[in-house]
XYZ file of C-alpha atoms in Angstrom:
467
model
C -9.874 -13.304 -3.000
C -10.748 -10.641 -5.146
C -10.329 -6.552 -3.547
C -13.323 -5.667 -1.743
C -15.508 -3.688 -4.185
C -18.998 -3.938 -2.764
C -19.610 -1.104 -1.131
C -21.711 -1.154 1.849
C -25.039 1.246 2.100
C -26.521 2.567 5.310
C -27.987 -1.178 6.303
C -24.874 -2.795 5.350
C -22.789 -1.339 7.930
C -25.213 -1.236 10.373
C -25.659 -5.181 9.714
C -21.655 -5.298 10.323
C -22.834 -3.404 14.003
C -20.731 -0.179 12.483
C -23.808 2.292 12.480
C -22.857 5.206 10.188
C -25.132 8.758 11.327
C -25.711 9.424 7.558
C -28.897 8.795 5.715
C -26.914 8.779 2.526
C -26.523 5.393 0.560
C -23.601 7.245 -1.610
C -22.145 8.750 1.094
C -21.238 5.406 3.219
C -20.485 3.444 -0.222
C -17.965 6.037 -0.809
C -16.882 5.814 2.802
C -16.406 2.304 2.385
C -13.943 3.326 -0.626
C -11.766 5.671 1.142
C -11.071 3.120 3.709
C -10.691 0.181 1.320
C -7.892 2.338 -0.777
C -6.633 4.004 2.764
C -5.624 0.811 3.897
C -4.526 -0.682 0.456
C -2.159 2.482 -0.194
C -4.026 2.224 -3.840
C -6.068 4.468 -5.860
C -9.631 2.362 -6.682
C -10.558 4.104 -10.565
C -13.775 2.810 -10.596
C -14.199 5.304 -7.870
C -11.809 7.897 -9.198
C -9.260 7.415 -6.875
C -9.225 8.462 -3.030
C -9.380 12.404 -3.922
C -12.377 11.963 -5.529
C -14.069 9.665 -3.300
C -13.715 11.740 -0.599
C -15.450 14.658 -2.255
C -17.568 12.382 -3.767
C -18.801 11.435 0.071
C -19.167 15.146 0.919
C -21.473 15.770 -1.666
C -24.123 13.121 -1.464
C -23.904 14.646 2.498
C -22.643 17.872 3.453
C -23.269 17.097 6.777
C -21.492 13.307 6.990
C -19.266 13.744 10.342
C -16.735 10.615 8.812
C -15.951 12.313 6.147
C -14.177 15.287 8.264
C -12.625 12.724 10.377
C -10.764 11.172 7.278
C -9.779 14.143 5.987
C -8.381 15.583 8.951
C -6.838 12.228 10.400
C -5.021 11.744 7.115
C -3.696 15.178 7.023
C -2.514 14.897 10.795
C -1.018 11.021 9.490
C 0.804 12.042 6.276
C 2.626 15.213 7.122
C 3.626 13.742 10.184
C 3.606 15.551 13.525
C 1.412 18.874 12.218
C -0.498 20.119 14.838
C -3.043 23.139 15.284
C -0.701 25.037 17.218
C 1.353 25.843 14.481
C -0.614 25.994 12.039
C -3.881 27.797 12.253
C -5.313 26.498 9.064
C -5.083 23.283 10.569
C -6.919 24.376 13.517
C -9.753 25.974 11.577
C -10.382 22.760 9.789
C -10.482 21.022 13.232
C -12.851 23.814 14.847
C -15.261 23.533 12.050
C -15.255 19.105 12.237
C -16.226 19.694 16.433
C -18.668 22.022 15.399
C -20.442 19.804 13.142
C -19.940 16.984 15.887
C -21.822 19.192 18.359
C -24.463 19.856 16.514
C -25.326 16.238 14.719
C -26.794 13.155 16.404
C -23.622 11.178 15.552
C -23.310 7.476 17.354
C -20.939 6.896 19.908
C -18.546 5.250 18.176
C -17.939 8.108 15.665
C -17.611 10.554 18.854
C -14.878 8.973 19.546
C -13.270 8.910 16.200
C -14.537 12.762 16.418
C -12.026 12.966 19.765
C -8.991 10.704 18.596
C -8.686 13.506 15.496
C -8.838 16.055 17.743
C -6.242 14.757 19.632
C -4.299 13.899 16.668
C -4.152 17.587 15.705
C -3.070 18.331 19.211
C -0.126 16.194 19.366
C -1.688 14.239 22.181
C -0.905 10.810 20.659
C -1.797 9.156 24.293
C -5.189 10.237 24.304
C -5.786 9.601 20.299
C -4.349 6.277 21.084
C -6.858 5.493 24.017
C -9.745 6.807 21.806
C -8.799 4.368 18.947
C -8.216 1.501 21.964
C -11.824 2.048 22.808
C -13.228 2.345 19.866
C -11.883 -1.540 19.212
C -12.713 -2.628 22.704
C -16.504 -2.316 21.703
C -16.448 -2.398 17.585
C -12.889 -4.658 17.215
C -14.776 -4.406 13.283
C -13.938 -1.121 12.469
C -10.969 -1.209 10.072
C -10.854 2.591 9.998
C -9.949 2.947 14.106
C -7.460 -0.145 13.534
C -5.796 1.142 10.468
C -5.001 5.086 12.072
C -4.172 2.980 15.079
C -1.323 1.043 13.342
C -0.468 3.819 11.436
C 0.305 6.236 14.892
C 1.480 2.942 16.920
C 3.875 2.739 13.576
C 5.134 6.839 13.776
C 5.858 6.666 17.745
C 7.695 3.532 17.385
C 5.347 1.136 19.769
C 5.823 -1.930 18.348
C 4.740 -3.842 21.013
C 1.102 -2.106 21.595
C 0.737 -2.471 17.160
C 1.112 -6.329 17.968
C -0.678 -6.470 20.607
C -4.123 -4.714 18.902
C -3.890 -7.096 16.273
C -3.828 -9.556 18.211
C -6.858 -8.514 20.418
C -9.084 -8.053 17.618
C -8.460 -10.661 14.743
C -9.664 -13.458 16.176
C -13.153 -10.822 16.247
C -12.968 -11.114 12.739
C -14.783 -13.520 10.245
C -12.724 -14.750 6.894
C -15.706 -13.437 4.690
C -15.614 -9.773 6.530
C -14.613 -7.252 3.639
C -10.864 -6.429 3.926
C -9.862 -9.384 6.796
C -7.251 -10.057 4.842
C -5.532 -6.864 5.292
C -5.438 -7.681 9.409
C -2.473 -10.085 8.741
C -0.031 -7.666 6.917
C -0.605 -4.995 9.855
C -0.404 -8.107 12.541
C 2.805 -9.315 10.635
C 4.508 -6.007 10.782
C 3.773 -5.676 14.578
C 5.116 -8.784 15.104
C 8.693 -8.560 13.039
C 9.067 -4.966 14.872
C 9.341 -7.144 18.176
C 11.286 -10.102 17.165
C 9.000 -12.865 16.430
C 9.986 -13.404 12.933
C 9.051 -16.628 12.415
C 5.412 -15.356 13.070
C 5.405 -12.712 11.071
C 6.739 -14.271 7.756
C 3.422 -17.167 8.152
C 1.068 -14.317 9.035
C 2.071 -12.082 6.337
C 2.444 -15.324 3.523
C -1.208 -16.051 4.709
C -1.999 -12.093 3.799
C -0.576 -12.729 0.374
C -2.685 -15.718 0.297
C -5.615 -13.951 0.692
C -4.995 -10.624 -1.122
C -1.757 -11.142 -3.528
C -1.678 -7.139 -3.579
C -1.900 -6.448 0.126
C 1.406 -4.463 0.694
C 1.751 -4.330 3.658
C 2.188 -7.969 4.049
C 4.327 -7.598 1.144
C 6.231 -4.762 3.219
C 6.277 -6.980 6.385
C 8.055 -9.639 4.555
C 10.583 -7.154 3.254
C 11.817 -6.208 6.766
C 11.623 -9.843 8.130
C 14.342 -10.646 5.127
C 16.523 -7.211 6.489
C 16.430 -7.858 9.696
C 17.187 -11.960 9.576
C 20.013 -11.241 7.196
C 18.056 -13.064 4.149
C 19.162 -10.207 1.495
C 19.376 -12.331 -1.505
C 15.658 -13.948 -0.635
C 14.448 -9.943 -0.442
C 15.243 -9.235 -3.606
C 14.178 -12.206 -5.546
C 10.277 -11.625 -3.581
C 10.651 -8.522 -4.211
C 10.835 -9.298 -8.243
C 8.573 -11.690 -8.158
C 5.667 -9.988 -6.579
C 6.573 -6.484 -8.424
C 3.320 -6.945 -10.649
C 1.275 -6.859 -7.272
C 2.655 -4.331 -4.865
C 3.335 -1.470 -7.660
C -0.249 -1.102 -7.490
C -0.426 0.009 -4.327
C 1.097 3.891 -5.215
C 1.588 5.563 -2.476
C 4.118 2.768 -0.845
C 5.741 1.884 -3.874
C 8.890 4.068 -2.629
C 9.139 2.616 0.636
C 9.103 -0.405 -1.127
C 11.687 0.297 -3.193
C 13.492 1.500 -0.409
C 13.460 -1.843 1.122
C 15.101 -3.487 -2.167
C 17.433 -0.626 -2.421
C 18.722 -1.600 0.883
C 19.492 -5.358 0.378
C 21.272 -4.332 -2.185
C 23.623 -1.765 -0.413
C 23.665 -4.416 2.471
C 25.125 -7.064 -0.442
C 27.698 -4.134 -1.507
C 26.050 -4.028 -4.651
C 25.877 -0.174 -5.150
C 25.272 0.293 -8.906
C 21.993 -1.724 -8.676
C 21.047 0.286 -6.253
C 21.765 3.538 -7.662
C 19.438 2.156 -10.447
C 16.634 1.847 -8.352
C 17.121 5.608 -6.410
C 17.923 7.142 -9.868
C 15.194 5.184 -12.072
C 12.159 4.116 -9.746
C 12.852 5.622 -6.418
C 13.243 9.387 -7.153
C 10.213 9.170 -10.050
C 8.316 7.942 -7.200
C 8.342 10.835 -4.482
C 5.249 12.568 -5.665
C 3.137 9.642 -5.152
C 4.033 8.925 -1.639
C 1.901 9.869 1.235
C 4.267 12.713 2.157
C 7.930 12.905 4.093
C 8.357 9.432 4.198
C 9.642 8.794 0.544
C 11.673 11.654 1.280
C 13.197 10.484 4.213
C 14.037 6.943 2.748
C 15.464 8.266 -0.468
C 18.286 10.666 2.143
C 18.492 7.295 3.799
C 19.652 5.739 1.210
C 22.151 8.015 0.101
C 23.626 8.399 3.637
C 24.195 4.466 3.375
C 25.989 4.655 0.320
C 28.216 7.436 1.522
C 28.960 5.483 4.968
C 29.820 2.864 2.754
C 32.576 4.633 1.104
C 30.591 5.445 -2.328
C 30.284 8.903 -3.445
C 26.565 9.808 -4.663
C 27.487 12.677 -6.770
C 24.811 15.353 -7.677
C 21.967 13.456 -5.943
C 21.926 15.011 -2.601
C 20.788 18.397 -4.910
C 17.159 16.886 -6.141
C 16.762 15.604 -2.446
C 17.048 19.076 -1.084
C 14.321 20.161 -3.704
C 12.247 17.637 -2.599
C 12.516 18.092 0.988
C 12.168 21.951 0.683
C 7.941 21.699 0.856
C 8.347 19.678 4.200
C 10.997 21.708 5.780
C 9.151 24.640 7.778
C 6.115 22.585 8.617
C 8.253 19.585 10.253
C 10.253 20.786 13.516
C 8.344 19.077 16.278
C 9.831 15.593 14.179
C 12.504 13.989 15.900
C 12.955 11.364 13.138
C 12.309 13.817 10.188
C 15.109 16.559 11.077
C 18.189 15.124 11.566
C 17.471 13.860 7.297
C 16.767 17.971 6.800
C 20.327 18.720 8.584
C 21.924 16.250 6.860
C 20.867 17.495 3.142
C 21.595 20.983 4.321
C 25.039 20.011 4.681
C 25.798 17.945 1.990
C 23.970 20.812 -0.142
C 25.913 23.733 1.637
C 22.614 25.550 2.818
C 24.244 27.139 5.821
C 20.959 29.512 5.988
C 18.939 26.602 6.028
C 20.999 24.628 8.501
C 21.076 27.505 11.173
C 17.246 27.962 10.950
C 16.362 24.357 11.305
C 18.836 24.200 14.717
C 16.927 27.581 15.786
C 13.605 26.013 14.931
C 14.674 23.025 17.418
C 15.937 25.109 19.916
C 13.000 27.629 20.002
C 10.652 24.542 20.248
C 12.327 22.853 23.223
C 12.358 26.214 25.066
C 7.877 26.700 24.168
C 6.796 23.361 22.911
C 4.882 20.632 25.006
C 2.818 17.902 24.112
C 4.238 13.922 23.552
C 6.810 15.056 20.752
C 8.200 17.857 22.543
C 9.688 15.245 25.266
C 11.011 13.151 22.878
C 12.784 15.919 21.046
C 14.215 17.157 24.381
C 15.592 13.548 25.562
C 16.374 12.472 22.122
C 15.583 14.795 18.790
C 18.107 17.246 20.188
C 20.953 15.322 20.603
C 20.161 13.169 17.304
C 19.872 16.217 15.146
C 22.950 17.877 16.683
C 24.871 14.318 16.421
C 24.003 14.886 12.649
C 25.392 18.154 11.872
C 28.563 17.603 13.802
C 28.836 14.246 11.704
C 28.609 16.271 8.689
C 31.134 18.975 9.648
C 33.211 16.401 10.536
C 33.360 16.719 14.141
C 32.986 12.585 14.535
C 34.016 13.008 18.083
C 31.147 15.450 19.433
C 28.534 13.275 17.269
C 29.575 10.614 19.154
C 29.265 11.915 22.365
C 26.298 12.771 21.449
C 25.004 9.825 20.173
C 26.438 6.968 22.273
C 24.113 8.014 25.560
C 21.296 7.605 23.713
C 21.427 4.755 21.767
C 18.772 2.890 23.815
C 16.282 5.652 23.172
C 16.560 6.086 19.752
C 13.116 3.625 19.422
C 10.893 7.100 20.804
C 11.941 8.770 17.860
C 9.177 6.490 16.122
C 9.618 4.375 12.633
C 10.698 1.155 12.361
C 13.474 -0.628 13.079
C 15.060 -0.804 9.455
C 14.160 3.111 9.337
C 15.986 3.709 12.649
C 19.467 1.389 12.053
C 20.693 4.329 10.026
C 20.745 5.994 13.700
C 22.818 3.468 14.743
C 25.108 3.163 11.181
C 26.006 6.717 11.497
C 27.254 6.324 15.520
C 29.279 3.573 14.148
C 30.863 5.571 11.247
C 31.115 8.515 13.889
C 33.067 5.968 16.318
C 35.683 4.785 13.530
C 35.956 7.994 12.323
C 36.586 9.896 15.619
C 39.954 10.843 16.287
C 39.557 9.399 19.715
C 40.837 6.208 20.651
C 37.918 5.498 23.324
C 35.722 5.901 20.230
C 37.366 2.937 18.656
C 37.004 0.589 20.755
C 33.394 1.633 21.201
C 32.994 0.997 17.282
C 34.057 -2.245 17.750
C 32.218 -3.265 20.743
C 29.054 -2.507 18.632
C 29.766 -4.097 15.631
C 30.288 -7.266 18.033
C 26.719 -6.240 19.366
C 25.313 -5.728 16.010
C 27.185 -9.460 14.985
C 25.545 -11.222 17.692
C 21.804 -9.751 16.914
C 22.358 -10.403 12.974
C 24.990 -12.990 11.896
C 24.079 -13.189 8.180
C 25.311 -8.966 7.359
C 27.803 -8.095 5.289
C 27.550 -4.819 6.271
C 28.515 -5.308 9.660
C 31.580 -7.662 8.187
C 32.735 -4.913 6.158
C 32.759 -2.284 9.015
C 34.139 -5.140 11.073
C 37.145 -5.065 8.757
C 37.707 -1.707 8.674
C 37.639 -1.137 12.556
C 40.383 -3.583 12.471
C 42.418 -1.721 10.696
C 41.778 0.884 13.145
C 42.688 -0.638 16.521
């Protein structure tokens, strides 16, 4: 099937029972573009790429309410966790969209996108969620609600509820609907994130059926190969489909990512130092924000837990995290990547701020991310600093209580492992005997869940050596 290029006019989407309040023709073909390339992670040049089609959509109407709600939804989604209250700019932007709200005759539907942005920019990610929930419960149709859903479901680490929504509304969906196929990449994913990996990999082959470029299908194939211990089979899809998901820009690192880690799970660390230092650092500026970032430190903590030294590298990382730095605190999965590149790049300055950051926003904050930094951001970040000032002991301590929590920090499970790596490095590495044997009661626990890891064989070795 070819990507969805027909763009929709004002009868179109009402036909497809999606009502849009704008008169303009231009201004819901161009809203049918943003979304199309939103949930492709592409940039459409017949339409100048999503930049320009959202201006595009402004001008043909000023006064389109949707086109605020993309904006401001994608800025809340990509710089992950940026809310009003810190940043008044933000807030401005989000004044001005409930203005407009208040005084258009928008539908009911788009109210409620209206509210779930709002909510967004608030940090409320309960009451976004339950906008975007009934939003689906009366139009399961509109891609838009389900792809912000997935995306938020993704960043708080509810695997269960992404499933789940998928689940509810595909079967709502007709083959010939533009962008179905993009449903079974996003119901794929949900799936793998709670086990059922069998389902996943013949939902997301059926994606690839229908759209050979649909990454995320792609992507939910890559973490059904990590997590079942098929490394080898990673890498050759990987290669094979490379002509199809480097379209898609903006996930390109994360993809890369994925192949970077087979590798370093095989022990084969000079192919995939070719991939950080040829594709995956080139790549940085095209991703939708922190992510790349994130994945690229990721990948050099690997290789260091894995005996290799990185050399130079953790330098450009620090230049690249510097933009995110100051507008990223209330992020329990972002800092503890910040501490760690501090470290390894001796910014002591940096390093104290960050902790005073945390500490300042556990004593004021509130919302949904402030209780997941106080039960487990805190602790996390802290077990990261004291890893890298070699005080494996108190990182441990730190660590081991909250193991089984580690999910609320959000992200998948492939993100999060490097959570549980670092414990294990911690444990062996602790001068503590206690610690020991705790290394090498979870390396039997990480055995058990994946058999096929040479990872967990090589740490298994070493801990013996320990004992």
């Amino acid at each position: 099937m070819a990507l969805h290029r027909e763009w929709r006019d004002c009868q179109a989407w009402r036909d497809d029972s999606l009502e849009l309040s704008t008169t303009s023709n231009e201004a819901c073909k161009m809203y049918d573009a943003y979304v199309t390339q939103m949930i492709g992670f592409y940039n459409d040049e017949s339409v100048g790429g999503m930049q320009n089609t959202l201006a595009a959509m402004k001008q043909a109407d000023p006064t389109f309410i949707m086109s605020y709600v993309i904006e401001n939804a994608m800025e809340a989604i990509s710089k992950k966790n940026i809310t009003v209250q810190q940043h008044p700019e933000f807030k401005e932007k989000i004044d001005d969209m409930m203005a407009l709200a208040d005084k258009s005759n928008i539908t009911d539907r788009e109210r409620c996108h209206v509210n779930a942005v709002k909510f967004l920019s608030e940090g409320d990610m309960e009451k976004a969620c339950g906008e975007y929930e009934n939003i689906l419960l009366h139009h399961p149709t509109d891609m838009l609600a389900i792809r912000i859903l997935a995306f938020v479901y993704l960043y708080m680490g509810w695997g269960n509820q992404m499933r789940d929504v998928m689940a509810r509304v595909l079967p709502l969906w007709k083959p010939h609907m533009p962008n179905y196929g993009y449903l079974m990449g996003m119901y794929a994913f949900g799936l793998q994130e709670t086990n059922f990996y069998d389902a996943a990999e013949k939902i997301a082959f059926k994606g690839l059926q229908i759209n050979p470029s649909d990454v995320f299908s792609t992507h939910s194939l890559s973490h059904v190969y990590e997590m079942t211990g098929r490394h080898q089979e990673g890498i050759t899809f990987l290669e094979k489909t490379q002509h199809d998901w480097q379209k898609c820009c903006t996930f390109v690192p994360h993809i890369l990512w994925h192949k970077s880690l087979f590798h370093i799970e095989r022990g084969e660390y000079e192919e995939a130092f070719t991939i950080y230092d040829n594709e995956l650092k080139t790549t940085y500026k095209k991703a939708l924000g922190i992510n790349s970032v994130t994945d690229g430190a990721a990948v050099l903590l690997r290789m260091e837990m894995n005996g290799i030294d990185v050399g130079e590298r953790w330098q450009t990382m620090y230049s690249e995290m510097i933009p995110y730095i100051e507008s990223t605190t209330t992020s329990s999965y972002v800092n503890p990547f910040f501490i760690l590149t501090c470290n390894r790049t001796n910014k002591t300055e940096m390093t104290r701020q960050i902790m005073e950051n945390i500490t300042d926003y556990i004593k004021e904050g509130d919302g949904f991310y402030h209780k997941i930094m106080l039960e487990v951001g805190q602790p996390l970040v802290e077990a990261f600093n004291s890893y890298c000032q070699e005080d494996y002991a108190t990182a441990v301590d730190l660590l081991y209580p909250v193991r089984y929590s580690i999910h609320k920090v959000g992200r998948s499970n492939a993100q999060r492992d490097i959570f549980h790596q670092l414990l294990i490095s911690a444990a062996m590495k602790s001068p503590k005997e206690e610690h020991h044997i705790i290394a090498s009661r979870l390396l039997v626990e990480r055995k058990a869940l994946k058999e096929d890891s040479p990872l967990t064989d090589r740490f298994m070795a070493q801990i013996v050596n320990i004992l």
